[in-house]
Amino acid sequence: MTGLTFRKREEPAERLDLSPLTPSRLAGMAERDIAALAVGTSRMGLRVGDVFDVVMGDAATVRFEGGSHRFDRIGEAMETGEITVEGDAGVRLGRMLAGGRVGVSGSVGAHAGSAMTGGVIAIAGDAGERLGGPLAGEMMGMKGGTITVGGNVGARAGDRMRRGVIFVNGTADEDLASRMIAGTIVVGGRAAATPGRLMKRGTLFLCGGAERFAPTFVDNGPADLLILKIMASEFTRGEVGEVPFDGRPMRRLGGDTAVLGLGEVFLPL
Amino acid sequence: MTVDTAWIDGRPATLEDALQAAAGLLDGSRLPFVGGLRTDVAGLRSALSLARRIGAVVDHRLSAAIYPFIVAARENGAFLAAPAEMRRRADRVVVMGDEAAEIGADVIRMLTDASPDLGIGTRGSERLFMTLGSKNAASPGSTASRHVDCASSEIVDVLGMVRAGMAGRRSGEGALGEETVATITSFLTDAGFCCIVFSPAEFGELGTEQIFGLVADLNETTRASTLPVLAAADAMGAALQATWTAGFPLRFAFGRGAGEHDAALNAGERQLSGAGEADLAILIDALDGAAPAEAKAAIPTIAITADPASAGAARIAFHVATAGRDYDGVLYEPRFGSFVAKAAQRNSELPSAAAILDALTEQLGERARDAA
């Protein structure tokens, strides 16, 4: 049985809050009730039926046919099921995700995976600023689960990250892993300056190197660690897939000693 | 001779016609933007009230200058002092960066003009100054000042080295040598009460967090605080008023009734450039003193301004009086860190921004009643 499909009619003139369209919230709802769900963010009061053609199906899988950079909050607080977006998505994709899977074929806006605790987010294109990061006033960013990005990520990916894994195939913009508390980030391409600013703990693999580090990252020399081989093999077997390091020795930096200094950064030798 | 006070598409109009035309534009708008916000407390109150009624996005024209401070303070906490207390208590002052001496000249003068007379450890001491930046920012009148030359872009890294050293952790090679970093460290740690004067806009969100973090570290062993100086004092006043009115320091939207905050999506620059979702802007510019020229808005505008020549291609324009100059106004004053009343210096026949905004809100109410 095919999933429940939202087919975009035309590009919306305003940002849409699509957080009500998760599998658990749509389960058992009639088509008329789904079409009446409010998704607008202006005083026009837009509803699902104003923006999408709804094709009913098993709500355990929700599909957006045609995306938009204004499709915000897709998969917010989802606990189970699957959402796929054919196209782009807006801000806060998979925010507070607890389980299930969110897949996007295009690129997404800021705060994807913000404060998520579990599940998987797979973005084929680029991700905007603060991937996995907290919203204003929140103390922690990503707290679990896995995010994979096929393209590049914007500034401050992994901000205040506490647990979980972020894999970026492309490059990372400035201040990757700022204020990181723990967790693991793997970047295939180059990281702009200055990765790890104010990070307390956590692990970065910067396989394409970095523009520069703050002087509060101390070079520990080459590290030939068994854990690198174990991690590479575990990533390959899991959601992340093949990673651009294979367990061979890497150069290790420790930092940011301005705060606690227990974070580690691995670079190619 | 009568003075024109309102224009429709550049042609003089009566106030009533202009208000009706503006209300017509607002009625047809999907998502209006209320910005500029260069006005007094009464004007801001009226602007926020109108914004709530029309479901608008709200931001101040110069909020980018205060956001590094707001973000760092709300996400990590901050040691903040009143200038008047630092004038009496601080025995050491660090003027950090290249912008502070210029933006905070008044505040720095308050510190150079007096010596500490409060605190057991600081009372009666000579006040020592250190400037850390690429220019010597020593203030006139202070002979007890030393300068450490450091490019502005390197200061955040140097402060990281200071923090690492204070905690007994290692750091690598930075812009300044170990000896100079040790000199800065001892200047801070040997103080009875150290005060850091800096411009958050110069150092950005993470840089400002580094400075607040350094002051938090210093307070483990001594006393220290900060005086962040802001280039846009009225933006800070608007942010405070927006917070007590709608719960957020600007950059929020009333589209769904209650205010919803997003510092990136609701930024005025984004909305006025046409990249946002707003389709009509109300821009308020009714304070004395020049503000940086605003980029031409890509969406239709209703201008409420003390300088009609600046209204440009606004669809509707209203000429209003300047708060605190043409009539008594309450404005944010950075030297006090709060709002102060400012008496009028001359008489004016022009209406206040608040009066125009309230009349516009009233006009919208009448139209809604007529339509019902």
Tab-separated table of C-alpha atoms in Angstrom, chain B residues 56-196:
chain	number	residue	atom	x	y	z
B	56	ALA	CA	2.853	41.578	11.059
B	57	VAL	CA	6.497	40.593	11.212
B	58	VAL	CA	8.389	42.985	13.529
B	59	ASP	CA	12.029	44.081	13.555
B	60	HIS	CA	14.139	47.173	14.212
B	61	ARG	CA	16.219	48.699	11.445
B	62	LEU	CA	19.474	48.300	13.370
B	63	SER	CA	18.839	45.094	15.290
B	64	ALA	CA	21.819	43.417	13.589
B	65	ALA	CA	24.036	45.672	15.727
B	66	ILE	CA	22.588	44.368	19.002
B	67	TYR	CA	21.909	40.724	18.155
B	68	PRO	CA	25.393	39.381	18.984
B	69	PHE	CA	24.868	40.768	22.493
B	70	ILE	CA	21.288	39.516	22.855
B	71	VAL	CA	22.108	36.009	21.607
B	72	ALA	CA	25.191	35.587	23.779
B	73	ALA	CA	23.423	36.921	26.868
B	74	ARG	CA	20.329	34.777	26.530
B	75	GLU	CA	22.150	31.575	25.577
B	76	ASN	CA	25.036	31.641	27.993
B	77	GLY	CA	24.268	34.321	30.567
B	78	ALA	CA	26.302	37.445	31.064
B	79	PHE	CA	27.929	39.547	33.741
B	80	LEU	CA	26.541	43.019	33.073
B	81	ALA	CA	27.147	46.179	35.041
B	82	ALA	CA	25.689	49.669	35.134
B	83	PRO	CA	28.130	52.357	33.961
B	84	ALA	CA	27.499	54.338	37.152
B	85	GLU	CA	28.555	51.381	39.312
B	86	MET	CA	31.694	50.706	37.269
B	87	ARG	CA	32.592	54.387	37.600
B	88	ARG	CA	32.714	53.936	41.378
B	89	ARG	CA	33.913	50.336	41.701
B	90	ALA	CA	36.241	49.250	38.871
B	91	ASP	CA	39.958	49.598	39.567
B	92	ARG	CA	40.940	48.176	36.175
B	93	VAL	CA	39.307	48.719	32.816
B	94	VAL	CA	40.005	46.867	29.575
B	95	VAL	CA	38.787	48.638	26.442
B	96	MET	CA	38.593	45.714	24.061
B	97	GLY	CA	38.635	45.951	20.274
B	98	ASP	CA	38.622	48.817	17.805
B	99	GLU	CA	34.998	49.936	18.066
B	100	ALA	CA	34.452	50.354	21.816
B	101	ALA	CA	36.357	53.637	22.201
B	102	GLU	CA	34.289	55.249	19.471
B	103	ILE	CA	30.858	53.784	20.223
B	104	GLY	CA	31.302	53.923	23.991
B	105	ALA	CA	33.095	57.281	24.230
B	106	ASP	CA	30.547	58.615	26.765
B	107	VAL	CA	30.793	55.519	28.928
B	108	ILE	CA	34.608	55.503	28.824
B	109	ARG	CA	34.655	59.199	29.758
B	110	MET	CA	32.596	58.340	32.858
B	111	LEU	CA	35.407	55.936	33.830
B	112	THR	CA	38.358	58.200	33.048
B	113	ASP	CA	36.829	61.173	34.887
B	114	ALA	CA	36.725	59.507	38.302
B	115	SER	CA	38.534	57.092	40.607
B	116	PRO	CA	37.015	54.133	42.436
B	117	ASP	CA	35.414	54.987	45.796
B	118	LEU	CA	33.481	51.772	46.475
B	119	GLY	CA	34.636	48.315	47.603
B	120	ILE	CA	37.166	47.344	50.254
B	121	GLY	CA	39.724	46.213	47.693
B	122	THR	CA	39.222	48.963	45.183
B	123	ARG	CA	38.335	52.121	47.124
B	124	GLY	CA	41.035	54.755	46.810
B	125	SER	CA	42.974	52.860	44.104
B	126	GLU	CA	44.160	54.421	40.942
B	127	ARG	CA	42.094	53.257	38.001
B	128	LEU	CA	44.299	51.490	35.460
B	129	PHE	CA	43.343	51.110	31.815
B	130	MET	CA	44.373	48.611	29.179
B	131	THR	CA	43.415	48.894	25.530
B	132	LEU	CA	43.499	45.688	23.514
B	133	GLY	CA	43.088	46.315	19.817
B	134	SER	CA	44.752	47.362	16.619
B	135	LYS	CA	44.463	51.084	17.455
B	136	ASN	CA	45.392	52.782	20.676
B	137	ALA	CA	41.998	53.446	22.170
B	138	ALA	CA	43.268	55.196	25.292
B	139	SER	CA	40.828	57.788	26.461
B	140	PRO	CA	41.769	61.412	26.960
B	141	GLY	CA	42.562	62.238	30.537
B	142	SER	CA	43.881	58.828	31.499
B	143	THR	CA	47.609	58.576	31.910
B	144	ALA	CA	47.413	55.208	33.632
B	145	SER	CA	46.860	53.332	30.412
B	146	ARG	CA	48.773	50.720	28.468
B	147	HIS	CA	48.088	49.393	25.018
B	148	VAL	CA	48.410	45.837	23.731
B	149	ASP	CA	48.469	45.723	19.982
B	150	CYS	CA	46.303	42.947	18.556
B	151	ALA	CA	44.246	42.741	15.366
B	152	SER	CA	40.553	42.873	16.131
B	153	SER	CA	39.981	39.536	14.400
B	154	GLU	CA	42.516	37.829	16.712
B	155	ILE	CA	41.166	39.060	20.042
B	156	VAL	CA	38.656	36.231	20.556
B	157	ASP	CA	41.443	33.656	20.077
B	158	VAL	CA	43.741	35.556	22.443
B	159	LEU	CA	41.021	35.614	25.100
B	160	GLY	CA	40.687	31.835	24.646
B	161	MET	CA	44.411	31.559	25.435
B	162	VAL	CA	43.916	33.729	28.525
B	163	ARG	CA	41.081	31.471	29.699
B	164	ALA	CA	43.129	28.327	29.040
B	165	GLY	CA	46.076	29.754	30.980
B	166	MET	CA	43.885	30.782	33.920
B	167	ALA	CA	42.572	27.195	34.164
B	168	GLY	CA	46.036	25.630	33.826
B	169	ARG	CA	45.316	24.195	30.375
B	170	ARG	CA	47.665	24.398	27.416
B	171	SER	CA	47.187	26.360	24.237
B	172	GLY	CA	49.070	26.538	20.981
B	173	GLU	CA	50.675	29.444	19.177
B	174	GLY	CA	48.426	32.465	18.728
B	175	ALA	CA	48.610	36.034	17.488
B	176	LEU	CA	50.321	37.175	20.704
B	177	GLY	CA	53.255	35.560	22.444
B	178	GLU	CA	53.073	33.785	25.806
B	179	GLU	CA	54.518	36.762	27.638
B	180	THR	CA	51.919	39.195	26.281
B	181	VAL	CA	49.097	36.763	27.023
B	182	ALA	CA	50.459	36.465	30.572
B	183	THR	CA	50.493	40.284	30.856
B	184	ILE	CA	46.818	40.463	29.865
B	185	THR	CA	45.987	37.616	32.250
B	186	SER	CA	47.673	39.245	35.216
B	187	PHE	CA	46.068	42.617	34.453
B	188	LEU	CA	42.678	40.875	34.696
B	189	THR	CA	43.341	38.530	37.612
B	190	ASP	CA	45.170	41.083	39.781
B	191	ALA	CA	42.214	43.479	39.639
B	192	GLY	CA	40.004	44.087	42.636
B	193	PHE	CA	37.150	44.676	40.197
B	194	CYS	CA	37.837	44.550	36.485
B	195	CYS	CA	35.504	46.031	33.887
B	196	ILE	CA	35.626	45.066	30.219
